[in-house]
Short mmCIF file of C-alpha atoms in Angstrom, two decimals:
data_model
loop_
_atom_site.label_atom_id
_atom_site.label_comp_id
_atom_site.label_asym_id
_atom_site.label_seq_id
_atom_site.Cartn_x
_atom_site.Cartn_y
_atom_site.Cartn_z
CA MET A 1 -4.93 4.64 -42.06
CA ASN A 2 -2.60 2.09 -43.61
CA THR A 3 -2.13 -1.48 -42.30
CA LYS A 4 1.08 -0.76 -40.34
CA ARG A 5 -0.47 2.21 -38.56
CA LYS A 6 -3.60 0.20 -37.75
CA LYS A 7 -1.49 -2.56 -36.21
CA SER A 8 0.56 -0.10 -34.09
CA PHE A 9 -2.64 1.69 -33.02
CA ARG A 10 -4.22 -1.59 -31.90
CA ALA A 11 -1.01 -2.74 -30.18
CA VAL A 12 -0.81 0.46 -28.10
CA LYS A 13 -4.55 0.43 -27.39
CA TYR A 14 -4.82 -3.17 -26.17
CA THR A 15 -1.50 -3.15 -24.28
CA LEU A 16 -2.71 -0.16 -22.27
CA PHE A 17 -6.11 -1.81 -21.78
CA VAL A 18 -4.55 -5.06 -20.45
CA PHE A 19 -2.25 -3.15 -18.05
CA CYS A 20 -5.15 -1.09 -16.69
CA TYR A 21 -7.51 -4.07 -16.55
CA ILE A 22 -5.10 -6.07 -14.36
CA PHE A 23 -4.77 -3.18 -11.89
CA TRP A 24 -8.53 -2.57 -12.11
CA VAL A 25 -9.30 -6.15 -11.04
CA PHE A 26 -6.63 -5.97 -8.31
CA SER A 27 -8.14 -2.74 -6.95
CA ALA A 28 -11.61 -4.34 -6.91
CA VAL A 29 -10.20 -7.21 -4.82
CA LEU A 30 -8.63 -4.68 -2.40
CA ILE A 31 -11.99 -2.92 -1.98
CA ALA A 32 -13.82 -6.22 -1.45
CA VAL A 33 -11.32 -7.39 1.19
CA GLY A 34 -11.44 -3.99 2.92
CA ILE A 35 -15.24 -3.90 3.00
CA TYR A 36 -15.43 -7.49 4.26
CA ALA A 37 -12.92 -6.71 7.04
CA LYS A 38 -14.79 -3.51 7.94
CA VAL A 39 -18.19 -5.24 8.10
CA ALA A 40 -16.78 -8.19 10.08
CA LYS A 41 -15.50 -5.89 12.83
CA GLU A 42 -17.30 -5.20 16.08
CA SER A 43 -19.03 -1.90 16.82
CA ASP A 44 -16.00 -0.33 18.56
CA VAL A 45 -13.89 -0.14 15.41
CA VAL A 46 -10.95 2.19 14.88
CA ASP A 47 -11.74 4.77 12.23
CA THR A 48 -8.30 6.40 11.98
CA LEU A 49 -6.81 5.89 8.51
CA MET A 50 -3.25 5.01 9.54
CA ALA A 51 -4.44 2.74 12.37
CA ASP A 52 -7.18 0.94 10.45
CA PRO A 53 -5.89 -1.47 7.73
CA ALA A 54 -9.44 -2.16 6.44
CA LEU A 55 -10.13 1.54 5.88
CA LEU A 56 -6.73 1.95 4.23
CA LEU A 57 -7.49 -0.94 1.83
CA ILE A 58 -10.85 0.61 0.88
CA ILE A 59 -9.37 4.07 0.20
CA VAL A 60 -6.33 2.81 -1.76
CA GLY A 61 -8.50 0.33 -3.67
CA SER A 62 -11.10 3.00 -4.54
CA LEU A 63 -8.40 5.41 -5.77
CA MET A 64 -6.80 2.68 -7.92
CA PHE A 65 -10.23 1.57 -9.20
CA THR A 66 -11.13 5.09 -10.34
CA ILE A 67 -7.79 5.78 -12.03
CA THR A 68 -7.63 2.43 -13.84
CA PHE A 69 -11.29 2.83 -14.88
CA PHE A 70 -10.29 5.98 -16.78
CA GLY A 71 -7.40 4.12 -18.41
CA CYS A 72 -9.40 0.97 -19.22
CA PHE A 73 -12.41 2.57 -20.87
CA GLY A 74 -10.46 5.49 -22.30
CA ALA A 75 -8.15 3.04 -24.11
CA LEU A 76 -10.91 0.65 -25.19
CA ARG A 77 -13.32 3.30 -26.48
CA ASN A 78 -10.69 5.84 -27.66
CA ILE A 79 -12.09 8.54 -25.35
CA SER A 80 -9.60 11.41 -25.21
CA LEU A 81 -11.14 12.98 -22.10
CA LEU A 82 -10.71 9.81 -20.00
CA LEU A 83 -7.17 9.25 -21.30
CA ASN A 84 -6.21 12.85 -20.50
CA MET A 85 -7.59 12.44 -16.97
CA PHE A 86 -5.72 9.13 -16.62
CA VAL A 87 -2.38 10.69 -17.68
CA GLY A 88 -2.95 13.78 -15.53
CA ILE A 89 -3.74 11.83 -12.34
CA LEU A 90 -0.79 9.45 -12.86
CA LEU A 91 1.52 12.43 -13.43
CA VAL A 92 0.35 14.05 -10.16
CA ILE A 93 0.86 10.74 -8.27
CA LEU A 94 4.32 10.31 -9.79
CA LEU A 95 5.34 13.84 -8.78
CA LEU A 96 3.96 13.28 -5.26
CA GLN A 97 5.95 10.04 -4.95
CA VAL A 98 9.18 11.71 -6.05
CA THR A 99 8.52 14.68 -3.73
CA ALA A 100 7.79 12.35 -0.79
CA ALA A 101 11.01 10.40 -1.45
CA VAL A 102 13.11 13.59 -1.59
CA LEU A 103 11.49 15.04 1.56
CA GLY A 104 11.91 11.66 3.29
CA LEU A 105 15.65 11.77 2.60
CA LEU A 106 16.02 15.42 3.61
CA PHE A 107 13.94 15.12 6.79
CA SER A 108 14.59 11.49 7.70
CA GLU A 109 14.68 12.23 11.45
CA LYS A 110 11.25 13.89 11.41
CA VAL A 111 9.85 11.03 9.31
CA GLN A 112 11.20 8.54 11.85
CA GLU A 113 9.69 10.54 14.73
CA ARG A 114 6.31 10.64 13.00
CA THR A 115 6.48 6.91 12.27
CA GLU A 116 7.37 6.23 15.91
CA LYS A 117 4.29 8.18 17.07
CA LEU A 118 2.02 6.27 14.66
CA MET A 119 3.43 2.93 15.77
CA MET A 120 3.01 3.87 19.43
CA LYS A 121 -0.59 4.85 18.70
CA ALA A 122 -1.11 1.42 17.12
CA ILE A 123 0.27 -0.29 20.26
CA VAL A 124 -2.15 1.68 22.45
CA ARG A 125 -5.05 0.51 20.24
CA TYR A 126 -3.95 -3.13 20.11
CA ARG A 127 -6.93 -5.38 20.91
CA ASP A 128 -9.37 -2.58 19.94
CA ASP A 129 -9.18 -3.57 16.27
CA GLN A 130 -8.73 -7.14 15.05
CA ASP A 131 -7.06 -6.14 11.75
CA LEU A 132 -4.63 -3.81 13.52
CA GLU A 133 -3.85 -6.56 16.01
CA ASN A 134 -3.10 -9.00 13.18
CA VAL A 135 -0.82 -6.46 11.44
CA ILE A 136 1.16 -5.80 14.64
CA ASP A 137 1.49 -9.54 15.35
CA PHE A 138 2.68 -10.13 11.78
CA VAL A 139 5.31 -7.35 12.01
CA GLN A 140 6.61 -8.56 15.38
CA LYS A 141 6.89 -12.15 14.15
CA LYS A 142 8.41 -11.17 10.80
CA PHE A 143 11.06 -8.80 12.17
CA LYS A 144 11.56 -10.65 15.48
CA CYS A 145 10.92 -7.55 17.55
CA CYS A 146 8.65 -6.28 20.30
CA GLY A 147 7.16 -2.83 20.76
CA VAL A 148 8.38 0.32 19.01
CA ASP A 149 11.67 1.10 20.81
CA SER A 150 11.67 -1.87 23.21
CA PHE A 151 9.38 -4.52 24.69
CA LEU A 152 8.61 -2.13 27.59
CA ASP A 153 6.50 0.00 25.20
CA TRP A 154 3.68 -2.49 25.76
CA SER A 155 3.15 -0.93 29.18
CA LYS A 156 1.30 1.86 27.33
CA ASN A 157 -1.43 -0.59 26.32
CA MET A 158 -4.24 -0.90 28.88
CA TYR A 159 -4.15 -4.70 28.79
CA PHE A 160 -0.37 -5.02 29.27
CA ASN A 161 0.08 -1.96 31.49
CA SER A 162 2.72 -2.49 34.19
CA SER A 163 0.64 -1.39 37.13
CA ASP A 164 -0.55 -3.22 40.25
CA GLN A 165 -3.96 -1.62 39.72
CA ASN A 166 -4.29 -3.28 36.29
CA PRO A 167 -6.87 -6.11 36.66
CA SER A 168 -5.89 -7.73 33.34
CA LEU A 169 -4.30 -11.18 33.44
CA GLU A 170 -1.81 -9.86 30.84
CA ALA A 171 -0.56 -7.05 33.11
CA TYR A 172 3.25 -6.65 32.96
CA GLY A 173 3.25 -8.87 29.87
CA VAL A 174 3.67 -8.63 26.10
CA PRO A 175 1.71 -10.23 23.20
CA PHE A 176 2.49 -13.80 22.14
CA SER A 177 3.95 -12.48 18.86
CA CYS A 178 6.94 -11.19 20.87
CA CYS A 179 7.78 -14.69 22.10
CA LYS A 180 10.85 -16.62 20.98
CA ARG A 181 10.53 -20.20 19.84
CA GLN A 182 12.38 -22.37 22.31
CA LYS A 183 14.52 -25.30 21.19
CA ASN A 184 12.77 -28.69 21.27
CA GLU A 185 9.44 -26.92 21.81
CA THR A 186 6.63 -29.04 20.34
CA VAL A 187 3.65 -26.92 21.47
CA PHE A 188 3.96 -23.15 21.26
CA ASN A 189 3.43 -21.46 24.62
CA SER A 190 1.21 -18.44 23.88
CA MET A 191 1.50 -17.30 27.52
CA CYS A 192 5.31 -16.99 27.42
CA GLY A 193 5.12 -13.19 27.40
CA TYR A 194 3.29 -12.98 30.74
CA GLU A 195 4.99 -10.73 33.35
CA THR A 196 8.12 -10.28 31.21
CA GLN A 197 8.08 -6.53 31.91
CA LYS A 198 8.86 -7.35 35.54
CA MET A 199 12.03 -9.16 34.51
CA LYS A 200 15.44 -7.67 33.84
CA LYS A 201 16.28 -7.26 30.18
CA ASN A 202 18.75 -10.18 30.07
CA ALA A 203 16.23 -12.52 31.70
CA ALA A 204 13.39 -11.35 29.46
CA LYS A 205 15.65 -11.84 26.42
CA GLN A 206 15.51 -15.59 26.97
CA LEU A 207 11.73 -15.62 26.47
CA VAL A 208 10.83 -12.68 24.21
CA TYR A 209 12.37 -10.33 21.67
CA THR A 210 13.35 -7.14 23.49
CA SER A 211 14.47 -4.88 20.62
CA GLY A 212 11.96 -2.44 19.12
CA CYS A 213 10.37 -2.92 15.71
CA LEU A 214 11.23 0.55 14.40
CA ASP A 215 14.98 -0.07 14.54
CA GLU A 216 14.54 -3.59 13.15
CA ILE A 217 12.48 -2.36 10.19
CA VAL A 218 15.01 0.43 9.43
CA TRP A 219 17.86 -2.09 9.67
CA TRP A 220 15.98 -4.51 7.36
CA GLY A 221 15.45 -1.69 4.85
CA LYS A 222 19.16 -0.85 4.85
CA GLN A 223 20.10 -4.51 4.43
CA ASN A 224 17.61 -4.93 1.54
CA LEU A 225 18.17 -1.68 -0.33
CA LEU A 226 18.33 -3.50 -3.67
CA LEU A 227 14.98 -5.19 -3.08
CA VAL A 228 13.25 -2.01 -1.83
CA GLY A 229 14.85 0.09 -4.57
CA GLY A 230 13.97 -2.50 -7.21
CA MET A 231 10.31 -2.64 -6.15
CA THR A 232 10.13 1.18 -6.17
CA LEU A 233 11.68 1.36 -9.64
CA VAL A 234 9.30 -1.31 -10.98
CA LEU A 235 6.32 0.69 -9.67
CA LEU A 236 7.64 3.92 -11.20
CA PHE A 237 8.39 2.11 -14.47
CA LEU A 238 4.83 0.77 -14.67
CA GLU A 239 3.41 4.24 -14.02
CA ILE A 240 5.66 5.86 -16.66
CA CYS A 241 4.92 3.01 -19.09
CA MET A 242 1.14 3.45 -18.75
CA MET A 243 1.46 7.24 -19.04
CA SER A 244 3.55 6.83 -22.20
CA LEU A 245 1.11 4.36 -23.76
CA ALA A 246 -1.83 6.66 -23.00
CA SER A 247 0.05 9.66 -24.45
CA VAL A 248 0.89 7.70 -27.63
CA GLN A 249 -2.75 6.65 -28.01
CA LEU A 250 -3.87 10.26 -27.54
CA CYS A 251 -1.48 11.34 -30.33
CA GLN A 252 -2.83 8.56 -32.56
CA ILE A 253 -6.43 9.59 -31.87
CA ARG A 254 -5.61 13.23 -32.71
CA THR A 255 -3.87 12.14 -35.94
CA VAL A 256 -6.92 10.08 -37.00
CA GLN A 257 -9.29 12.94 -36.13
CA GLN A 258 -7.20 15.44 -38.12
CA LYS A 259 -7.12 13.12 -41.15
CA ARG A 260 -10.87 12.67 -40.98
CA LYS A 261 -11.32 16.46 -40.86
CA SER A 262 -8.99 17.00 -43.81
CA ASN A 263 -10.78 14.26 -45.79
CA ARG A 264 -14.15 15.86 -45.07
CA THR A 265 -12.82 19.26 -46.14
CA GLN A 266 -11.46 17.78 -49.38
CA ASN A 267 -14.78 16.00 -50.07
CA LEU A 268 -16.70 19.22 -49.50
CA CYS A 269 -14.39 21.12 -51.89
CA CYS A 270 -14.75 18.41 -54.53
CA ASN A 271 -18.54 18.47 -54.18
CA ARG A 272 -18.63 22.25 -54.57
CA LYS A 273 -16.43 22.08 -57.69
CA SER A 274 -18.58 19.44 -59.23
#
């Protein structure tokens, strides 16, 4: 192998290794955070994947860790088997992503219905899982919304249920994350959502956000199409880039192996002649 080919071989090899190593470390952090959150929970944890952020972190992190392990060590040690597995898995993921995007566009109404059901399920399980509670509070604060379709959705939660038989102090209320910041307010009133479900919508609007989070998230997505599209394209570009680098390294490994075979064959022929 001449000097130019050696340099290009090393460039491809170590570029792929660095890419995979960064994602490998990131995936290890995801797993660690997920395990810590899972262990820190109480005994009555939620074990449903879509309603348990800690479990989701562990699964996504483990998948990323395995895939990037193949890429890392396959690139570093020139192992064709690991590189082939790395390219194959990334290709399957890429095809699944494209398929999901196409199906999402074709069946957008069904996707929205399914999302609504999952979000409603999360509202029902609010307070049963600390991580889920934090995620819901973050979403409601970020998008300035309350519930799935409206603030009245919180009646489906046992703590906020709008029933006279509900012994909870939060009955007829909504979580503090639904509350609006009042002008000249120095100390945030975390009890501002109490009994807001009893009020008329216009009256409740003065204290809490009344619009549902599903519509707000969809509206945000439409308003930030460039950002969402850009992030998606960056992710796809990184996947294609790593697949391309791995494929190039595989070709280089095959070329080196073939040259070694041909050199051995020539040496054997020369030895026989002599």
